[in-house]
Amino acid sequence: MISLKELLNKSKEEIKEIKDEILKKAKESDINAYIGFEDGGDGIPILIKDNIQVKNWSITCGSNILQGYIAPYNATAIENLKKNGFAPLGRANMDEFAMGSTTESSFYGPTKNPHAKDRVPGGSSGGSAAAVGANIAIAALGSDTGGSIRQPAAYCGVVGFKPTYGRVSRYGLGAYASSLDQIGPITRSVEDAAILYDAICGYDPKDSTSANIEYKPTFPNLDPNKKFKIALIENFVEEASEDIQKGIEDTIDALSKRGHEIIKVKMHNPKYYISTYYIVATAEAATNLARYDGIRYGNRAKDYKDLKELYFKTRSEGFGEEVKRRILLGNFVLSSGYYDAYYLKAQKVRHIIRDDFNKIFSEADIILMPVTPNVAPKIGELSDPLEMYKSDIFTVGINLVGLPAISIPVRKSSLNLPVGVQLVGKAFDEINLLSAALSLEEAISFKN
Ligand code: GLN
């Protein structure tokens, strides 16, 4: 399929023809990546995850509780897209409220991996990644709270880019865990990721955590010939499967041939990542999801005798199992007897994790590590929630410290499934991160 880069110089008519063709292909596809088509106006068509507001479109965050809710305004990322010649094309499937790693928890049913229909596309932005991987979207927007852009991109053989926390406004993004959430692009190439990122990012006074610091567009300033010192996290690689290890080996060869220097380092506290992330994320989620009470948004239970029962029934019927589990966990870690022991401690550990990353960045420009412990699992394989949480080991630490990271496909596994690797940059240093990513992409020449 054509790339965003190629499309930038096409006429309105040519873009319209391409858009019609995509819509037709998407409707015929059997992977359940799109869950809605609505008119988003003229422009280069971009698929939008179901948790980013597009004015007058339905937005459900993949949940029953938001059925019938219509977005009253555009998310800032959508406003920015439109200003730059892009147009929202349709809704992508996702895990309910972005909680998950497989897109199996969606109210609309699971999305299938385009490379193997009995496997998951990853999550939570599984619809976005599967559609780009299946050639039924040129590019898509996703959101990444603990890996939800990078991990599905890796499973579907495409590029997934999570910018530095604060670079892309969260205004109009359905909140999961506000100190971790970040919108970003899922594309077929690093250059397309840079183009889409440039279009959506920028300071926004409507988001109190938006970064008001100088910004230089990345796409025109990418330099794939710049040489970097790249730190490989050795103890992460040891924990990954053989297929992933081979992907890392190929990456090291390719980067070395391009003249980058590879150094080997260790990450000190990875054993705390999953617990810290799932304490912080569920605490924030329990708070954010308290607003879905049957009064203000979407679905409302039918029969109730008083206000309390209205809340109770609406939430019991509206939320799925995984969301309920996380609300319970979040309220538990925030409760008065446990707040210090869990939530406060997790916030302290976040600083320790930040120190670990800072130490590595005092020696290197970029970090290289796996995205996932293995290739895409089979549908149903991660039905034990703890097993699913553990599969986030290589992505969540980066959200806890807010760094930019990109997942790039590098090879096919023994089962012909895509293998991705992850490059992590210094905060707000998207240009160098994307330059290194472009250099790797050119050297490795992966075919989806
Ligand atoms: N899998 C992680 C979770 O379930 C990350 C999800 C995300 O990034 N939205 O929380």
Short mmCIF file of C-alpha atoms and ligand atoms in Angstrom, two decimals:
data_model
loop_
_atom_site.label_atom_id
_atom_site.label_comp_id
_atom_site.label_asym_id
_atom_site.label_seq_id
_atom_site.Cartn_x
_atom_site.Cartn_y
_atom_site.Cartn_z
CA MET A 1 0.00 0.00 0.00
CA ILE A 2 0.95 3.59 -0.61
CA SER A 3 2.70 5.48 2.21
CA LEU A 4 1.84 8.78 3.89
CA LYS A 5 5.03 10.21 2.41
CA GLU A 6 3.89 9.36 -1.13
CA LEU A 7 0.40 10.65 -0.46
CA LEU A 8 1.51 14.07 0.71
CA ASN A 9 1.90 15.25 -2.89
CA LYS A 10 -1.30 13.71 -4.28
CA SER A 11 -4.36 15.69 -5.34
CA LYS A 12 -7.64 15.71 -3.42
CA GLU A 13 -9.25 13.50 -6.09
CA GLU A 14 -6.49 10.92 -5.97
CA ILE A 15 -6.71 10.80 -2.17
CA LYS A 16 -10.48 10.37 -2.38
CA GLU A 17 -10.06 7.37 -4.71
CA ILE A 18 -7.56 5.76 -2.35
CA LYS A 19 -9.90 6.38 0.59
CA ASP A 20 -12.82 4.71 -1.20
CA GLU A 21 -10.66 1.71 -2.02
CA ILE A 22 -9.56 1.39 1.63
CA LEU A 23 -13.15 1.57 2.87
CA LYS A 24 -14.15 -1.17 0.46
CA LYS A 25 -11.25 -3.43 1.48
CA ALA A 26 -11.85 -2.76 5.17
CA LYS A 27 -15.52 -3.75 4.89
CA GLU A 28 -14.58 -7.03 3.20
CA SER A 29 -11.85 -7.87 5.71
CA ASP A 30 -12.52 -10.59 8.30
CA ILE A 31 -10.08 -9.52 11.00
CA ASN A 32 -12.51 -7.25 12.92
CA ALA A 33 -10.08 -4.33 13.08
CA TYR A 34 -12.56 -1.62 12.14
CA ILE A 35 -15.62 -1.22 14.34
CA GLY A 36 -17.12 1.78 12.57
CA PHE A 37 -16.96 3.99 9.50
CA GLU A 38 -18.04 7.58 9.75
CA ASP A 39 -17.50 10.71 7.71
CA GLY A 40 -14.40 12.49 8.90
CA GLY A 41 -14.15 14.97 6.01
CA ASP A 42 -11.56 15.36 3.25
CA GLY A 43 -7.92 14.52 3.71
CA ILE A 44 -5.41 11.70 3.93
CA PRO A 45 -7.40 8.96 5.70
CA ILE A 46 -6.23 7.92 9.18
CA LEU A 47 -7.84 5.17 11.27
CA ILE A 48 -8.63 6.29 14.83
CA LYS A 49 -8.63 4.17 17.99
CA ASP A 50 -12.04 4.10 19.66
CA ASN A 51 -10.83 6.15 22.65
CA ILE A 52 -9.93 9.39 20.81
CA GLN A 53 -12.77 11.88 20.40
CA VAL A 54 -13.83 12.84 16.88
CA LYS A 55 -16.64 15.40 16.98
CA ASN A 56 -20.07 13.88 16.21
CA TRP A 57 -18.66 10.35 16.03
CA SER A 58 -19.53 7.66 18.49
CA ILE A 59 -16.74 6.91 20.98
CA THR A 60 -17.06 3.81 23.13
CA CYS A 61 -13.52 2.87 24.27
CA GLY A 62 -14.48 -0.68 23.23
CA SER A 63 -17.01 -0.79 26.08
CA ASN A 64 -20.69 -1.53 26.53
CA ILE A 65 -20.99 1.28 29.07
CA LEU A 66 -20.35 3.95 26.41
CA GLN A 67 -22.75 2.62 23.77
CA GLY A 68 -24.72 5.51 22.33
CA TYR A 69 -22.34 8.24 23.47
CA ILE A 70 -21.45 10.82 20.80
CA ALA A 71 -18.27 12.89 21.12
CA PRO A 72 -19.17 16.57 21.57
CA TYR A 73 -15.76 17.89 20.46
CA ASN A 74 -12.53 16.90 18.72
CA ALA A 75 -9.52 15.72 20.68
CA THR A 76 -6.63 18.15 20.17
CA ALA A 77 -4.75 15.40 18.27
CA ILE A 78 -7.69 15.24 15.83
CA GLU A 79 -7.87 19.04 15.48
CA ASN A 80 -4.15 19.00 14.69
CA LEU A 81 -4.57 16.15 12.19
CA LYS A 82 -7.26 18.05 10.33
CA LYS A 83 -5.21 21.24 10.24
CA ASN A 84 -2.44 19.30 8.53
CA GLY A 85 -4.42 17.74 5.69
CA PHE A 86 -5.43 14.44 7.33
CA ALA A 87 -8.93 13.16 8.01
CA PRO A 88 -10.27 10.53 10.42
CA LEU A 89 -11.51 7.53 8.43
CA GLY A 90 -13.06 5.10 10.89
CA ARG A 91 -12.91 3.52 14.31
CA ALA A 92 -10.36 0.90 15.31
CA ASN A 93 -11.12 -1.89 17.76
CA MET A 94 -9.35 -1.93 21.14
CA ASP A 95 -9.29 -3.59 24.54
CA GLU A 96 -12.03 -2.15 26.74
CA PHE A 97 -10.77 1.19 28.10
CA ALA A 98 -7.31 0.29 26.75
CA MET A 99 -6.85 -2.31 29.50
CA GLY A 100 -5.25 -5.33 27.95
CA SER A 101 -2.54 -6.73 25.76
CA THR A 102 -4.57 -8.71 23.23
CA THR A 103 -7.72 -6.78 22.10
CA GLU A 104 -9.75 -9.74 23.40
CA SER A 105 -11.53 -7.65 26.03
CA SER A 106 -13.36 -5.48 23.47
CA PHE A 107 -17.16 -5.34 23.64
CA TYR A 108 -17.07 -5.92 19.84
CA GLY A 109 -15.17 -9.18 20.11
CA PRO A 110 -11.51 -9.89 19.40
CA THR A 111 -9.51 -8.57 16.45
CA LYS A 112 -7.42 -11.19 14.65
CA ASN A 113 -3.76 -10.92 13.76
CA PRO A 114 -3.46 -10.40 9.98
CA HIS A 115 -0.43 -12.74 9.89
CA ALA A 116 -2.24 -15.64 11.60
CA LYS A 117 -5.97 -15.48 12.20
CA ASP A 118 -5.79 -17.75 15.25
CA ARG A 119 -3.49 -15.27 17.01
CA VAL A 120 -4.09 -11.94 18.73
CA PRO A 121 -2.91 -8.67 17.16
CA GLY A 122 -1.77 -7.46 20.59
CA GLY A 123 -3.38 -4.68 22.52
CA SER A 124 -4.77 -2.46 23.46
CA SER A 125 -4.47 -0.68 20.06
CA GLY A 126 -4.95 -4.05 18.31
CA GLY A 127 -7.45 -2.78 15.72
CA SER A 128 -5.12 0.05 14.70
CA ALA A 129 -2.09 -2.22 14.30
CA ALA A 130 -3.96 -5.08 12.61
CA ALA A 131 -5.50 -2.72 10.04
CA VAL A 132 -2.13 -1.19 9.16
CA GLY A 133 -0.50 -4.64 9.12
CA ALA A 134 -3.28 -6.00 6.87
CA ASN A 135 -2.97 -3.08 4.42
CA ILE A 136 -6.48 -1.88 5.15
CA ALA A 137 -5.32 1.38 6.74
CA ILE A 138 -2.46 3.58 5.56
CA ALA A 139 -1.81 4.67 9.12
CA ALA A 140 -3.62 4.82 12.44
CA LEU A 141 -3.62 6.56 15.79
CA GLY A 142 -3.33 4.51 18.94
CA SER A 143 -2.69 5.23 22.60
CA ASP A 144 0.04 3.82 24.79
CA THR A 145 -0.29 3.60 28.58
CA GLY A 146 1.99 0.61 29.10
CA GLY A 147 2.87 -0.53 25.59
CA SER A 148 -0.42 -0.40 23.69
CA ILE A 149 1.08 1.17 20.57
CA ARG A 150 4.46 -0.58 20.51
CA GLN A 151 3.36 -4.11 21.40
CA PRO A 152 0.54 -4.54 18.83
CA ALA A 153 2.80 -2.91 16.21
CA ALA A 154 5.43 -5.58 16.96
CA TYR A 155 2.88 -8.42 16.72
CA CYS A 156 1.50 -7.09 13.42
CA GLY A 157 4.80 -6.25 11.68
CA VAL A 158 4.41 -2.46 11.62
CA VAL A 159 5.97 0.61 13.26
CA GLY A 160 4.52 1.89 16.56
CA PHE A 161 5.74 5.11 18.10
CA LYS A 162 5.03 6.38 21.63
CA PRO A 163 6.19 9.99 21.96
CA THR A 164 7.56 11.50 25.19
CA TYR A 165 4.82 11.97 27.79
CA GLY A 166 3.44 15.48 27.28
CA ARG A 167 4.31 15.83 23.58
CA VAL A 168 0.85 14.94 22.28
CA SER A 169 -2.14 16.45 24.06
CA ARG A 170 -4.34 14.03 26.01
CA TYR A 171 -7.31 16.41 25.67
CA GLY A 172 -10.11 14.30 24.21
CA LEU A 173 -8.41 10.95 24.89
CA GLY A 174 -10.56 8.60 26.98
CA ALA A 175 -8.49 8.52 30.17
CA TYR A 176 -7.11 5.21 31.43
CA ALA A 177 -4.08 6.15 33.57
CA SER A 178 -3.47 9.86 33.14
CA SER A 179 0.17 9.96 34.22
CA LEU A 180 1.06 7.27 31.64
CA ASP A 181 -1.31 7.73 28.64
CA GLN A 182 0.09 9.07 25.39
CA ILE A 183 -1.37 9.17 21.84
CA GLY A 184 0.91 8.15 18.96
CA PRO A 185 1.10 6.80 15.40
CA ILE A 186 1.03 3.26 14.04
CA THR A 187 2.40 3.22 10.50
CA ARG A 188 4.14 1.17 7.83
CA SER A 189 7.44 3.04 8.06
CA VAL A 190 9.50 5.23 10.38
CA GLU A 191 9.15 8.22 8.04
CA ASP A 192 5.36 7.87 8.13
CA ALA A 193 5.49 7.73 11.94
CA ALA A 194 7.49 10.98 11.93
CA ILE A 195 5.01 12.64 9.51
CA LEU A 196 2.00 11.65 11.60
CA TYR A 197 3.70 12.55 14.87
CA ASP A 198 4.61 16.01 13.54
CA ALA A 199 0.96 16.47 12.56
CA ILE A 200 -0.53 15.64 15.97
CA CYS A 201 1.98 16.91 18.53
CA GLY A 202 2.41 20.31 20.17
CA TYR A 203 1.71 22.26 23.34
CA ASP A 204 -1.94 22.40 24.36
CA PRO A 205 -3.14 24.60 27.25
CA LYS A 206 -6.21 22.32 27.53
CA ASP A 207 -4.00 19.51 28.87
CA SER A 208 -2.31 20.48 32.14
CA THR A 209 0.51 17.98 31.55
CA SER A 210 1.18 19.10 27.97
CA ALA A 211 4.85 20.00 27.52
CA ASN A 212 5.43 23.65 26.70
CA ILE A 213 8.94 23.22 25.38
CA GLU A 214 10.54 23.97 22.06
CA TYR A 215 9.59 21.66 19.22
CA LYS A 216 11.30 21.09 15.90
CA PRO A 217 9.46 19.02 13.27
CA THR A 218 11.05 15.58 13.05
CA PHE A 219 10.35 14.47 9.47
CA PRO A 220 12.34 17.18 7.65
CA ASN A 221 15.15 16.84 10.19
CA LEU A 222 15.67 13.07 10.24
CA ASP A 223 19.26 12.03 9.68
CA PRO A 224 19.68 8.27 9.10
CA ASN A 225 23.45 8.75 8.72
CA LYS A 226 24.04 10.18 12.17
CA LYS A 227 26.02 7.77 14.39
CA PHE A 228 24.76 6.91 17.86
CA LYS A 229 25.95 5.09 20.94
CA ILE A 230 23.29 2.48 21.55
CA ALA A 231 22.93 0.58 24.84
CA LEU A 232 21.64 -2.97 24.62
CA ILE A 233 19.88 -4.14 27.81
CA GLU A 234 21.45 -7.56 28.08
CA ASN A 235 19.38 -8.95 30.95
CA PHE A 236 16.16 -8.15 29.04
CA VAL A 237 17.33 -10.04 25.98
CA GLU A 238 18.11 -13.11 28.09
CA GLU A 239 14.47 -13.21 29.21
CA ALA A 240 13.05 -13.16 25.69
CA SER A 241 12.29 -16.15 23.44
CA GLU A 242 14.71 -17.46 20.83
CA ASP A 243 12.80 -15.72 18.01
CA ILE A 244 13.05 -12.38 19.79
CA GLN A 245 16.73 -12.97 20.57
CA LYS A 246 17.37 -13.56 16.87
CA GLY A 247 15.58 -10.28 16.12
CA ILE A 248 17.91 -8.50 18.54
CA GLU A 249 20.97 -10.19 16.95
CA ASP A 250 19.88 -9.06 13.47
CA THR A 251 19.38 -5.56 14.84
CA ILE A 252 22.83 -5.43 16.42
CA ASP A 253 24.40 -6.59 13.12
CA ALA A 254 22.46 -4.02 11.12
CA LEU A 255 23.20 -1.15 13.49
CA SER A 256 26.91 -2.06 13.70
CA LYS A 257 27.17 -2.14 9.92
CA ARG A 258 25.68 1.35 9.83
CA GLY A 259 28.48 2.53 12.09
CA HIS A 260 26.61 2.82 15.38
CA GLU A 261 28.45 1.81 18.52
CA ILE A 262 26.72 -0.86 20.63
CA ILE A 263 27.44 -1.11 24.33
CA LYS A 264 26.04 -3.75 26.67
CA VAL A 265 24.37 -2.70 29.91
CA LYS A 266 22.08 -4.13 32.58
CA MET A 267 18.79 -2.75 33.89
CA HIS A 268 18.85 -3.04 37.66
CA ASN A 269 15.26 -3.24 38.82
CA PRO A 270 13.10 -4.89 36.16
CA LYS A 271 11.46 -7.15 38.74
CA TYR A 272 9.55 -4.11 40.06
CA TYR A 273 8.19 -2.94 36.69
CA ILE A 274 5.02 -5.00 36.46
CA SER A 275 3.91 -4.50 40.06
CA THR A 276 4.69 -0.77 40.03
CA TYR A 277 2.88 -0.26 36.73
CA TYR A 278 -0.20 -2.24 37.72
CA ILE A 279 -0.49 -0.35 41.03
CA VAL A 280 -0.18 3.10 39.43
CA ALA A 281 -2.29 2.25 36.36
CA THR A 282 -5.15 0.63 38.28
CA ALA A 283 -5.21 3.41 40.90
CA GLU A 284 -5.54 6.05 38.20
CA ALA A 285 -8.00 3.92 36.23
CA ALA A 286 -10.30 3.41 39.23
CA THR A 287 -10.37 7.19 39.68
CA ASN A 288 -10.87 7.98 35.97
CA LEU A 289 -13.59 5.40 35.46
CA ALA A 290 -15.63 6.65 38.44
CA ARG A 291 -17.25 9.12 36.00
CA TYR A 292 -19.18 6.36 34.20
CA ASP A 293 -22.20 6.38 36.47
CA GLY A 294 -25.14 6.05 34.05
CA ILE A 295 -25.98 9.73 34.45
CA ARG A 296 -23.53 11.57 32.25
CA TYR A 297 -22.27 9.21 29.54
CA GLY A 298 -23.69 6.48 27.32
CA ASN A 299 -25.57 3.49 28.66
CA ARG A 300 -27.91 3.56 31.64
CA ALA A 301 -29.40 0.51 33.37
CA LYS A 302 -33.11 0.05 32.69
CA ASP A 303 -34.70 -0.93 36.01
CA TYR A 304 -33.56 0.59 39.28
CA LYS A 305 -35.29 1.66 42.45
CA ASP A 306 -32.94 4.42 43.59
CA LEU A 307 -29.77 6.29 42.63
CA LYS A 308 -27.47 3.77 44.28
CA GLU A 309 -29.01 0.91 42.35
CA LEU A 310 -28.76 2.92 39.14
CA TYR A 311 -25.00 3.28 39.65
CA PHE A 312 -24.61 -0.32 40.70
CA LYS A 313 -26.57 -1.82 37.81
CA THR A 314 -25.14 0.50 35.15
CA ARG A 315 -21.58 -0.30 36.15
CA SER A 316 -22.20 -4.02 36.68
CA GLU A 317 -23.82 -4.39 33.26
CA GLY A 318 -21.64 -1.87 31.42
CA PHE A 319 -18.08 -2.85 32.33
CA GLY A 320 -16.41 -6.09 31.29
CA GLU A 321 -14.52 -8.46 33.56
CA GLU A 322 -11.00 -7.05 33.10
CA VAL A 323 -12.14 -3.46 33.70
CA LYS A 324 -13.97 -4.50 36.87
CA ARG A 325 -10.88 -6.37 38.09
CA ARG A 326 -8.78 -3.25 37.66
CA ILE A 327 -11.30 -0.94 39.33
CA LEU A 328 -11.29 -3.27 42.35
CA LEU A 329 -7.50 -3.44 42.41
CA GLY A 330 -7.18 0.33 41.98
CA ASN A 331 -9.61 1.11 44.79
CA PHE A 332 -7.80 -1.39 46.99
CA VAL A 333 -4.36 0.20 46.54
CA LEU A 334 -5.86 3.66 47.16
CA SER A 335 -7.82 2.66 50.26
CA SER A 336 -6.75 4.23 53.55
CA GLY A 337 -5.17 1.11 55.05
CA TYR A 338 -3.08 0.30 51.98
CA TYR A 339 -2.31 3.64 50.34
CA ASP A 340 1.16 3.99 51.90
CA ALA A 341 2.04 0.35 51.47
CA TYR A 342 1.14 0.15 47.77
CA TYR A 343 0.35 3.39 45.97
CA LEU A 344 2.87 5.64 47.69
CA LYS A 345 5.56 2.98 47.49
CA ALA A 346 4.90 2.49 43.77
CA GLN A 347 5.36 6.23 43.19
CA LYS A 348 8.72 6.03 44.99
CA VAL A 349 9.81 3.03 42.92
CA ARG A 350 9.01 5.08 39.81
CA HIS A 351 11.88 7.37 40.79
CA ILE A 352 14.23 4.42 41.17
CA ILE A 353 13.29 3.24 37.69
CA ARG A 354 13.90 6.75 36.35
CA ASP A 355 17.38 6.71 37.93
CA ASP A 356 18.13 3.40 36.16
CA PHE A 357 17.22 4.87 32.77
CA ASN A 358 19.10 8.12 33.50
CA LYS A 359 22.22 6.18 34.37
CA ILE A 360 22.16 4.36 31.03
CA PHE A 361 21.47 7.61 29.20
CA SER A 362 24.55 9.17 30.81
CA GLU A 363 26.57 6.69 28.72
CA ALA A 364 24.41 6.21 25.61
CA ASP A 365 22.12 8.14 23.24
CA ILE A 366 19.59 5.39 22.57
CA ILE A 367 18.53 2.16 24.31
CA LEU A 368 17.82 -1.10 22.43
CA MET A 369 15.61 -3.79 23.96
CA PRO A 370 12.86 -6.25 23.05
CA VAL A 371 9.24 -5.08 22.83
CA THR A 372 7.71 -8.37 23.91
CA PRO A 373 8.96 -11.62 25.44
CA ASN A 374 7.65 -13.57 22.43
CA VAL A 375 5.74 -13.33 19.13
CA ALA A 376 1.93 -12.88 19.06
CA PRO A 377 0.17 -15.43 21.30
CA LYS A 378 -2.80 -17.51 20.20
CA ILE A 379 -6.32 -16.19 20.87
CA GLY A 380 -7.21 -17.42 24.38
CA GLU A 381 -3.62 -18.23 25.34
CA LEU A 382 -3.33 -15.34 27.83
CA SER A 383 -6.63 -15.94 29.61
CA ASP A 384 -4.85 -15.85 33.00
CA PRO A 385 -4.66 -12.10 33.79
CA LEU A 386 -1.33 -12.42 35.59
CA GLU A 387 0.27 -14.10 32.56
CA MET A 388 -1.07 -11.27 30.40
CA TYR A 389 0.34 -8.60 32.76
CA LYS A 390 3.73 -10.32 32.75
CA SER A 391 3.90 -10.05 28.95
CA ASP A 392 4.15 -6.24 29.40
CA ILE A 393 7.55 -6.47 31.09
CA PHE A 394 9.54 -4.63 28.38
CA THR A 395 7.10 -1.81 27.68
CA VAL A 396 5.62 -0.56 30.98
CA GLY A 397 8.86 0.77 32.54
CA ILE A 398 9.14 3.29 29.71
CA ASN A 399 5.67 4.72 30.43
CA LEU A 400 6.47 4.93 34.14
CA VAL A 401 9.30 7.33 33.28
CA GLY A 402 7.60 9.00 30.28
CA LEU A 403 10.29 8.36 27.63
CA PRO A 404 9.78 8.19 23.85
CA ALA A 405 10.07 4.70 22.32
CA ILE A 406 9.49 3.08 18.96
CA SER A 407 8.84 -0.49 17.94
CA ILE A 408 10.25 -1.55 14.57
CA PRO A 409 9.68 -4.88 12.78
CA VAL A 410 12.97 -6.60 11.98
CA ARG A 411 12.34 -10.23 10.95
CA LYS A 412 9.87 -13.11 10.72
CA SER A 413 9.89 -15.87 13.33
CA SER A 414 10.18 -19.60 12.70
CA LEU A 415 6.34 -19.58 12.41
CA ASN A 416 6.47 -16.66 9.96
CA LEU A 417 5.19 -14.18 12.55
CA PRO A 418 6.64 -10.66 12.81
CA VAL A 419 9.35 -9.92 15.39
CA GLY A 420 9.82 -6.33 16.56
CA VAL A 421 12.53 -4.57 18.55
CA GLN A 422 12.31 -1.40 20.58
CA LEU A 423 14.47 1.72 20.56
CA VAL A 424 14.09 4.16 23.47
CA GLY A 425 15.20 7.79 23.37
CA LYS A 426 15.95 10.52 25.87
CA ALA A 427 12.97 12.63 26.93
CA PHE A 428 11.91 15.07 24.18
CA ASP A 429 14.67 13.81 21.87
CA GLU A 430 12.29 12.41 19.24
CA ILE A 431 14.49 13.58 16.34
CA ASN A 432 17.46 11.45 17.35
CA LEU A 433 15.26 8.48 18.28
CA LEU A 434 13.50 8.55 14.90
CA SER A 435 16.81 9.09 13.08
CA ALA A 436 18.24 5.96 14.71
CA ALA A 437 15.02 4.10 13.90
CA LEU A 438 15.23 5.15 10.26
CA SER A 439 18.84 4.02 10.09
CA LEU A 440 17.81 0.60 11.47
CA GLU A 441 14.84 0.33 9.11
CA GLU A 442 17.02 1.08 6.07
CA ALA A 443 19.67 -1.43 7.16
CA ILE A 444 17.26 -4.25 7.93
CA SER A 445 14.77 -3.89 5.01
CA PHE A 446 11.91 -5.89 6.62
CA LYS A 447 9.04 -6.96 4.36
CA ASN A 448 5.63 -7.25 5.99
N1 GLN B 1 -1.19 -4.00 28.55
C1 GLN B 1 -1.12 -2.85 29.38
C2 GLN B 1 -2.33 -2.75 30.27
O1 GLN B 1 -3.14 -3.57 30.16
C3 GLN B 1 -0.95 -1.60 28.57
C4 GLN B 1 -2.20 -1.08 27.99
C5 GLN B 1 -2.03 0.25 27.32
O2 GLN B 1 -0.91 0.68 27.00
N2 GLN B 1 -3.14 0.92 27.12
O3 GLN B 1 -2.49 -1.88 31.05
#
